[in-house]
């Protein structure tokens, strides 16, 4: 077995009971993707039969197989209940942490699996596709991508203490960047971090911070040098890994009531002279924007995977309903008005799948292959996020319409999928800003903003 396989994890706690000395981090074994010498291309689990799996690596197939087994413990009813009660799916987080999956793309020396964003994208797609949807994937989303800059630029304590506790599930993470008055204009953030001796004083406001109610740590981007004192707007921003101390009156978390993904909280976060130790700084002061870029393209890949999973789950529901629902003495799927829109949605998802895993592969390979430029990675990751989000929206909308009146009923799940599919269209960057990016950087058109 190769070194890469020994770095990654097996799949189920049940299996680990029978293999002595199995490490605590995930370990992907060849048995997970082979049966009688033949590669197994897809699982027989629910909502996983549809997507064509040819061409994926053994690592990706092993991740998919293992995550499906974990997600099988959480049926659609679990997600319906958590959506309606707006309660955190802590059991899924615990199950993934117990088998080492929260460290899938983190270095082995800190307890991670040492895999890439390609495998992490497959993990998050599989979670979403299991029926967990965006809510399930978003419950661990920041643990995967927001820790990438930390792993690369963090100090000794952050690497040796913080990352292992994130991987083992003791600490959950949220990401504090977006602000209500700046939106996508990240370079003009107004939250400040002012150095005073061996501490920084944080003042300002963040918004749409997912899982802040349950997180122990926040990866925070704040301005350490006023905008008017820097040569370029990208300068003077710094990144921190801070504690979320809910007992501190200088910190306030306000939950936002929202349309979809209700099982995970979204928040406004207010800092009013909130003190943090100086050693919570990640990397060098003033280099926060360069550091955060290390995680942005990774997040686009992960979100594209989550959108794909949601779209395939919706399409599976719709096609099954179209086969079984009989009206006027025939299954409704026999009508081209039903069949053709679903077939069109499927082809869009398959095209988005190719774009998504192409982008993730470029992201991973760019670390060692210098011929792959940051420009190529950025275009691929942004394009994949855009295409996957649109494909998911089409699949979810058509799933509801295929169900007709029953598509409006909670028990059929597709209404929940439709509510959630707006997330990848809006976040972490809007469709329009991606179109602006491609217009300027690829087509060389004048900048419009």
XYZ file of C-alpha atoms in Angstrom, residues 21-196:
176
model
C -3.433 -0.257 15.452
C -5.617 1.722 13.052
C -4.702 5.417 13.371
C -7.269 7.932 14.514
C -7.092 9.941 11.296
C -8.921 8.718 8.180
C -7.346 5.888 6.290
C -8.575 5.099 2.806
C -7.988 1.486 1.877
C -8.188 -0.161 -1.517
C -10.928 -2.467 -0.305
C -13.218 0.520 -0.192
C -13.123 0.913 -3.957
C -12.622 -2.611 -5.251
C -14.759 -5.707 -5.284
C -13.392 -8.922 -6.788
C -10.738 -6.938 -8.608
C -13.263 -4.602 -10.243
C -13.455 -0.918 -9.464
C -16.798 0.050 -7.970
C -17.978 3.282 -9.536
C -20.889 4.171 -7.313
C -22.637 3.183 -4.140
C -26.054 1.638 -3.839
C -26.948 4.140 -1.126
C -29.864 6.494 -1.497
C -29.479 9.564 -3.703
C -26.126 8.361 -5.035
C -27.069 6.172 -7.971
C -27.453 8.879 -10.581
C -24.094 10.631 -10.904
C -21.613 9.023 -13.294
C -18.481 8.157 -11.296
C -16.097 7.046 -14.049
C -12.756 8.796 -14.038
C -12.501 9.606 -10.347
C -9.419 8.583 -8.374
C -9.394 5.752 -5.860
C -8.971 8.304 -3.081
C -12.080 10.183 -4.163
C -14.108 6.983 -4.476
C -12.939 5.852 -1.059
C -13.918 9.183 0.474
C -17.347 8.922 -1.119
C -17.854 5.376 0.123
C -16.826 6.219 3.685
C -18.838 9.429 3.945
C -21.940 7.729 2.559
C -21.749 5.204 5.384
C -21.588 7.956 7.983
C -24.395 9.963 6.370
C -26.614 6.872 6.232
C -27.023 7.333 9.997
C -28.872 10.601 9.318
C -32.028 10.015 7.257
C -34.101 12.698 5.574
C -36.340 12.864 8.644
C -33.369 13.993 10.726
C -32.744 16.913 8.380
C -36.429 17.796 8.142
C -36.631 18.018 11.925
C -33.451 20.043 12.284
C -34.552 22.387 9.508
C -37.893 23.021 11.183
C -36.519 23.327 14.720
C -33.442 25.287 13.569
C -31.165 23.114 15.702
C -27.532 22.412 14.933
C -26.705 18.970 13.478
C -24.045 18.384 16.102
C -24.364 14.622 15.752
C -23.102 14.748 12.149
C -20.171 16.940 13.163
C -19.323 14.496 15.962
C -19.558 11.467 13.677
C -17.260 13.024 11.084
C -14.802 14.140 13.767
C -14.783 10.679 15.377
C -13.546 9.123 12.148
C -11.038 11.902 11.444
C -12.768 13.492 8.463
C -12.588 17.111 9.624
C -8.880 17.040 8.862
C -9.252 15.655 5.354
C -7.223 18.441 3.709
C -4.924 19.296 6.618
C -1.306 18.132 6.994
C -0.564 14.734 8.508
C 1.862 16.190 11.051
C -1.049 17.927 12.768
C -3.338 14.904 12.703
C -4.892 15.544 9.305
C -5.245 13.163 6.383
C -2.984 15.084 4.026
C -5.398 14.852 1.113
C -6.388 17.630 -1.240
C -9.296 19.876 -2.061
C -10.310 17.321 -4.713
C -11.087 14.799 -1.980
C -12.572 17.430 0.332
C -14.912 18.532 -2.454
C -16.042 14.945 -2.873
C -16.670 14.704 0.870
C -18.844 17.807 0.977
C -20.701 16.826 -2.180
C -21.458 13.433 -0.651
C -22.755 15.006 2.553
C -25.023 17.349 0.614
C -26.171 14.584 -1.722
C -27.053 12.259 1.160
C -30.115 14.373 1.909
C -28.302 16.652 4.356
C -28.253 19.370 1.717
C -26.452 22.647 2.172
C -27.200 22.674 5.896
C -25.309 19.444 6.513
C -22.359 20.500 4.388
C -22.239 24.002 5.862
C -22.062 22.593 9.381
C -18.451 21.563 8.668
C -17.688 23.793 5.678
C -15.494 26.317 7.535
C -13.627 23.547 9.341
C -12.311 22.439 5.948
C -11.501 25.615 4.014
C -10.998 28.295 6.695
C -8.268 26.184 8.259
C -6.232 26.144 5.037
C -4.643 29.582 5.634
C -4.163 28.679 9.295
C -2.277 25.502 8.411
C -0.005 27.353 6.009
C 0.683 30.578 7.908
C -0.133 29.792 11.544
C 2.361 30.111 14.400
C 3.683 27.191 16.463
C 0.876 27.232 19.023
C -1.821 27.523 16.368
C -0.371 24.596 14.454
C 0.269 22.349 17.438
C -2.816 23.128 19.520
C -5.581 24.744 17.504
C -5.526 22.552 14.401
C -5.526 19.206 16.261
C -8.483 20.359 18.385
C -10.365 21.355 15.254
C -9.694 17.971 13.686
C -10.781 15.988 16.739
C -14.008 17.981 16.972
C -13.319 19.699 20.290
C -13.369 23.121 18.639
C -15.585 24.217 15.792
C -14.666 27.090 13.496
C -16.457 29.989 11.851
C -15.129 32.513 9.344
C -15.477 36.257 9.977
C -15.009 38.325 6.828
C -18.269 39.757 5.431
C -19.562 43.044 6.808
C -22.989 44.665 6.385
C -21.722 47.934 4.936
C -19.066 46.611 2.581
C -20.487 43.298 1.302
C -18.259 41.930 -1.447
C -15.925 44.943 -1.259
C -13.582 43.044 1.051
C -10.721 45.523 0.740
C -12.801 48.213 2.436
C -13.644 46.294 5.600
C -14.294 48.558 8.568
C -13.708 46.207 11.487
C -10.466 47.288 13.121
C -7.823 45.493 15.165
C -5.717 48.002 17.091
C -2.448 46.838 18.667
C -1.979 47.716 22.340
